RNA sequence: GUGGCUAUUGUGUAAUGGUAGCACAAGAGACUGUGGCUCUCUUUGUACGGGUUCAAAUCCCGUUAGCCACCCCA
C-alpha cells in the first residue's frame, strides 16, 4: 500500500511478529558470545569517511559505490558504517584498549548501511553481529572464532552450513602472488571482462572471484595460492587447520576465497548456505594483521568475523528452525460498568480494575485490560486473543462484596477471591 | 549502477475494456455478566501521476516500491 510516507528503499520495519524472532536470535547469539568470553562494544553508527576508505580499500566496491556518504554542516565527509571492523579498530586505538588487556575479545551487533540495489538477502540497512579479537596472532584465535561461528549456527539448529577456508597470505607473500597472477595472464588480458581488465591493474587478487565464464577459463591457468604462501603463512594455515580438526569442524579449502575487503591477511573464511538467492554468505571473516598499525595503533594483529542477521533469519525460516515464540499474557482484567448512566463518570469498576492492574504488574506478572469499555464478551475475546492464562472479572456485584472473580482460561474454573488478596493469590500461581 | 518480472482492502487472491468479488484477519452481535467452535452483520482496496477511450483494475507512458538477476557482499 502506498502511503504518503514510506520507508526508504532497502529498509524494513521489523514488526512485532518478526521482532520476536529477532530477539530470540539476538539473545541466543549474545549468550554464546558471553559464554566464549567476549564483551560487547557499541560504536557510533557514522564515522569519518576516510576511516572506511583507508581500511576497506579505495579500490573495493564497498568504498567505490556502496557507501552512504554525506557532508555534515561543517563540510566534513561522514559515512554511515558499512561494516564493523574499522570502527572497532578505531575505538580500540582511540581508547587505548590495548593498555587494559593484551588480548581483547569484543563483540558487536547492530545496523549497517550499504547503498545497493536491494534483493534477496540484501538490504540498504541490514544488521550484523560480529566479533573482533585484537592484540594477538595465534592460530588458536582463528580456530576459536571459526568454531564460534560454527557453534552459533549449530545452536540455532543449522547443521549443514558449509565452511570455506582460505588464506590471502601476508604483506610478504601476497605481492609475489599478485605478480604471479599478472605474469600468468600477461598474454591474455584481452580475453578478460571489462571489470577484470581494471582489476588486473588495480587489484589482481580480486579477479579470482570473477564469475564470468571466459575469465574463469583464463583464471584456471593461475596456480593456487597455497603454493605461493610464504613458509610462515603456510605454517599458520596448517596449524589453524589442525586445531579445526581437533575441534571436529569440517571445512573446505577454497584457494580463491578473496573477500571484498582489502585489510585481510592470512586467514579468510565464510560460512555459506544455499537458498539465499544469489547471496550465500551468512558469516564471513578473517585475520587483519596490519590494520591496527596502519591506523596509528600498536603493532598488533587481529581477527574477526561478521554475520548477517537478515540472512541468518531467512535461512532459519527456510529450514523451519524458528521455535513458536508465544508470549501469552498472564492476567487479563475485565471490568463491567454498573450501568450505562454511571459508566461515563468514572465508575467504580473501572477504577478498581485499573488500580489492580498496576499492582499486579509490580509483581512481575504480565497484565493488561481493555480500555474501550466494551462488552464483557468482547473483553473475553480480547483476553483469549492475548492468550491470557487468567482473567479477573470485576463487576458491580464483586465491588459490593469486596471480591473479584478469577477465571482459569485453560480449565474454565472460576473462583471468588478477596480483592485485597488478589495479588498475593496470583503470585502463588506464577 | 544495468537488465527482467510485478503492483487489487491488514494478508492471500478473483474480475473479455463495461456492477471491483472471495477467503482469512479485524470489529459488533446471536434472549443482554464470560473467550475458543458455529452462525449473522459491518469496516477496509485498484501504488502514484499522466495519456488513449463513450467507458480503464484491465491498453500506453512516466514515477515510486517490491521481487529476481548482474556486480558485489552480511
mmCIF file of N, CA, C and O in Angstrom, chain A residues 139-178:
data_model
loop_
_atom_site.group_PDB
_atom_site.id
_atom_site.type_symbol
_atom_site.label_atom_id
_atom_site.label_comp_id
_atom_site.label_asym_id
_atom_site.label_seq_id
_atom_site.Cartn_x
_atom_site.Cartn_y
_atom_site.Cartn_z
ATOM 1 N N UNK A 139 47.071 -19.132 15.737
ATOM 2 C CA UNK A 139 46.086 -19.957 15.030
ATOM 3 C C UNK A 139 44.925 -20.350 15.939
ATOM 4 O O UNK A 139 43.817 -20.593 15.474
ATOM 5 N N UNK A 140 45.203 -20.375 17.245
ATOM 6 C CA UNK A 140 44.145 -20.729 18.192
ATOM 7 C C UNK A 140 43.013 -19.720 18.138
ATOM 8 O O UNK A 140 41.840 -20.066 18.302
ATOM 9 N N UNK A 141 43.367 -18.455 17.916
ATOM 10 C CA UNK A 141 42.335 -17.428 17.838
ATOM 11 C C UNK A 141 41.509 -17.623 16.581
ATOM 12 O O UNK A 141 40.271 -17.606 16.620
ATOM 13 N N UNK A 142 42.188 -17.828 15.472
ATOM 14 C CA UNK A 142 41.473 -18.049 14.216
ATOM 15 C C UNK A 142 40.544 -19.248 14.349
ATOM 16 O O UNK A 142 39.375 -19.198 13.960
ATOM 17 N N UNK A 143 41.111 -20.319 14.933
ATOM 18 C CA UNK A 143 40.316 -21.531 15.079
ATOM 19 C C UNK A 143 39.139 -21.288 16.017
ATOM 20 O O UNK A 143 38.033 -21.767 15.766
ATOM 21 N N UNK A 144 39.368 -20.518 17.068
ATOM 22 C CA UNK A 144 38.277 -20.300 18.012
ATOM 23 C C UNK A 144 37.138 -19.504 17.400
ATOM 24 O O UNK A 144 35.968 -19.833 17.581
ATOM 25 N N UNK A 145 37.447 -18.438 16.668
ATOM 26 C CA UNK A 145 36.328 -17.660 16.139
ATOM 27 C C UNK A 145 35.593 -18.439 15.045
ATOM 28 O O UNK A 145 34.386 -18.301 14.886
ATOM 29 N N UNK A 146 36.328 -19.279 14.316
ATOM 30 C CA UNK A 146 35.648 -20.111 13.328
ATOM 31 C C UNK A 146 34.726 -21.097 14.039
ATOM 32 O O UNK A 146 33.568 -21.285 13.665
ATOM 33 N N UNK A 147 35.255 -21.685 15.106
ATOM 34 C CA UNK A 147 34.451 -22.599 15.913
ATOM 35 C C UNK A 147 33.246 -21.873 16.496
ATOM 36 O O UNK A 147 32.130 -22.401 16.525
ATOM 37 N N UNK A 148 33.481 -20.637 16.918
ATOM 38 C CA UNK A 148 32.399 -19.814 17.477
ATOM 39 C C UNK A 148 31.289 -19.600 16.456
ATOM 40 O O UNK A 148 30.102 -19.724 16.777
ATOM 41 N N UNK A 149 31.683 -19.287 15.240
ATOM 42 C CA UNK A 149 30.690 -19.110 14.180
ATOM 43 C C UNK A 149 29.904 -20.388 13.963
ATOM 44 O O UNK A 149 28.669 -20.375 13.841
ATOM 45 N N UNK A 150 30.617 -21.468 13.934
ATOM 46 C CA UNK A 150 30.030 -22.786 13.763
ATOM 47 C C UNK A 150 29.067 -23.091 14.912
ATOM 48 O O UNK A 150 27.958 -23.594 14.719
ATOM 49 N N UNK A 151 29.500 -22.755 16.111
ATOM 50 C CA UNK A 151 28.726 -23.001 17.326
ATOM 51 C C UNK A 151 27.398 -22.238 17.292
ATOM 52 O O UNK A 151 26.344 -22.765 17.654
ATOM 53 N N UNK A 152 27.475 -20.998 16.849
ATOM 54 C CA UNK A 152 26.258 -20.178 16.759
ATOM 55 C C UNK A 152 25.264 -20.825 15.802
ATOM 56 O O UNK A 152 24.085 -20.996 16.115
ATOM 57 N N UNK A 153 25.752 -21.197 14.631
ATOM 58 C CA UNK A 153 24.867 -21.791 13.633
ATOM 59 C C UNK A 153 24.252 -23.086 14.163
ATOM 60 O O UNK A 153 23.057 -23.330 14.009
ATOM 61 N N UNK A 154 25.071 -23.893 14.798
ATOM 62 C CA UNK A 154 24.569 -25.170 15.325
ATOM 63 C C UNK A 154 23.556 -24.952 16.438
ATOM 64 O O UNK A 154 22.540 -25.638 16.500
ATOM 65 N N UNK A 155 23.858 -23.979 17.314
ATOM 66 C CA UNK A 155 22.939 -23.714 18.427
ATOM 67 C C UNK A 155 21.574 -23.285 17.938
ATOM 68 O O UNK A 155 20.571 -23.443 18.630
ATOM 69 N N UNK A 156 21.541 -22.687 16.755
ATOM 70 C CA UNK A 156 20.262 -22.248 16.198
ATOM 71 C C UNK A 156 19.623 -23.367 15.378
ATOM 72 O O UNK A 156 18.559 -23.180 14.787
ATOM 73 N N UNK A 157 20.284 -24.493 15.319
ATOM 74 C CA UNK A 157 19.706 -25.637 14.628
ATOM 75 C C UNK A 157 20.165 -25.805 13.192
ATOM 76 O O UNK A 157 19.606 -26.603 12.449
ATOM 77 N N UNK A 158 21.191 -25.049 12.800
ATOM 78 C CA UNK A 158 21.675 -25.155 11.415
ATOM 79 C C UNK A 158 22.911 -26.044 11.378
ATOM 80 O O UNK A 158 23.975 -25.661 11.863
ATOM 81 N N UNK A 159 22.760 -27.234 10.824
ATOM 82 C CA UNK A 159 23.874 -28.182 10.825
ATOM 83 C C UNK A 159 24.588 -28.251 9.491
ATOM 84 O O UNK A 159 25.712 -28.720 9.409
ATOM 85 N N UNK A 160 23.928 -27.814 8.438
ATOM 86 C CA UNK A 160 24.557 -28.029 7.144
ATOM 87 C C UNK A 160 25.071 -26.768 6.468
ATOM 88 O O UNK A 160 25.034 -26.644 5.262
ATOM 89 N N UNK A 161 25.584 -25.836 7.273
ATOM 90 C CA UNK A 161 26.294 -24.714 6.672
ATOM 91 C C UNK A 161 27.643 -25.234 6.199
ATOM 92 O O UNK A 161 28.211 -26.132 6.802
ATOM 93 N N UNK A 162 28.111 -24.663 5.097
ATOM 94 C CA UNK A 162 29.395 -25.102 4.571
ATOM 95 C C UNK A 162 30.446 -24.066 4.951
ATOM 96 O O UNK A 162 30.210 -22.865 4.820
ATOM 97 N N UNK A 163 31.569 -24.541 5.435
ATOM 98 C CA UNK A 163 32.645 -23.627 5.834
ATOM 99 C C UNK A 163 33.737 -23.629 4.771
ATOM 100 O O UNK A 163 34.274 -24.678 4.421
ATOM 101 N N UNK A 164 34.002 -22.443 4.250
ATOM 102 C CA UNK A 164 35.090 -22.292 3.287
ATOM 103 C C UNK A 164 36.256 -21.617 3.988
ATOM 104 O O UNK A 164 36.082 -20.624 4.691
ATOM 105 N N UNK A 165 37.444 -22.171 3.799
ATOM 106 C CA UNK A 165 38.626 -21.630 4.464
ATOM 107 C C UNK A 165 39.693 -21.326 3.423
ATOM 108 O O UNK A 165 39.899 -22.100 2.487
ATOM 109 N N UNK A 166 40.341 -20.183 3.578
ATOM 110 C CA UNK A 166 41.408 -19.834 2.647
ATOM 111 C C UNK A 166 42.459 -18.994 3.340
ATOM 112 O O UNK A 166 42.343 -18.686 4.533
ATOM 113 N N UNK A 167 43.471 -18.631 2.595
ATOM 114 C CA UNK A 167 44.478 -17.725 3.126
ATOM 115 C C UNK A 167 44.874 -16.749 2.027
ATOM 116 O O UNK A 167 45.087 -17.152 0.893
ATOM 117 N N UNK A 168 44.916 -15.474 2.352
ATOM 118 C CA UNK A 168 45.328 -14.491 1.348
ATOM 119 C C UNK A 168 46.774 -14.048 1.572
ATOM 120 O O UNK A 168 47.222 -13.066 1.005
ATOM 121 N N UNK A 169 47.482 -14.806 2.437
ATOM 122 C CA UNK A 169 48.901 -14.512 2.617
ATOM 123 C C UNK A 169 49.142 -13.256 3.436
ATOM 124 O O UNK A 169 48.234 -12.715 4.054
ATOM 125 N N UNK A 170 50.370 -12.807 3.427
ATOM 126 C CA UNK A 170 50.725 -11.631 4.223
ATOM 127 C C UNK A 170 51.390 -10.598 3.315
ATOM 128 O O UNK A 170 51.479 -10.785 2.112
ATOM 129 N N UNK A 171 51.869 -9.540 3.903
ATOM 130 C CA UNK A 171 52.464 -8.475 3.082
ATOM 131 C C UNK A 171 53.755 -8.923 2.412
ATOM 132 O O UNK A 171 54.263 -8.243 1.536
ATOM 133 N N UNK A 172 54.276 -10.063 2.847
ATOM 134 C CA UNK A 172 55.466 -10.596 2.171
ATOM 135 C C UNK A 172 55.095 -11.410 0.940
ATOM 136 O O UNK A 172 55.630 -11.194 -0.147
ATOM 137 N N UNK A 173 54.175 -12.373 1.129
ATOM 138 C CA UNK A 173 53.931 -13.287 0.020
ATOM 139 C C UNK A 173 52.780 -12.853 -0.895
ATOM 140 O O UNK A 173 52.681 -13.323 -2.020
ATOM 141 N N UNK A 174 51.917 -11.961 -0.425
ATOM 142 C CA UNK A 174 50.821 -11.551 -1.307
ATOM 143 C C UNK A 174 51.312 -10.823 -2.568
ATOM 144 O O UNK A 174 50.868 -11.131 -3.671
ATOM 145 N N UNK A 175 52.236 -9.860 -2.403
ATOM 146 C CA UNK A 175 52.719 -9.178 -3.615
ATOM 147 C C UNK A 175 53.324 -10.146 -4.619
ATOM 148 O O UNK A 175 53.145 -9.978 -5.830
ATOM 149 N N UNK A 176 54.001 -11.171 -4.106
ATOM 150 C CA UNK A 176 54.610 -12.153 -5.005
ATOM 151 C C UNK A 176 53.524 -12.898 -5.775
ATOM 152 O O UNK A 176 53.659 -13.129 -6.982
ATOM 153 N N UNK A 177 52.472 -13.248 -5.073
ATOM 154 C CA UNK A 177 51.383 -13.971 -5.733
ATOM 155 C C UNK A 177 50.688 -13.077 -6.759
ATOM 156 O O UNK A 177 50.336 -13.515 -7.846
ATOM 157 N N UNK A 178 50.531 -11.798 -6.389
ATOM 158 C CA UNK A 178 49.915 -10.862 -7.330
ATOM 159 C C UNK A 178 50.756 -10.730 -8.597
ATOM 160 O O UNK A 178 50.220 -10.668 -9.702
#
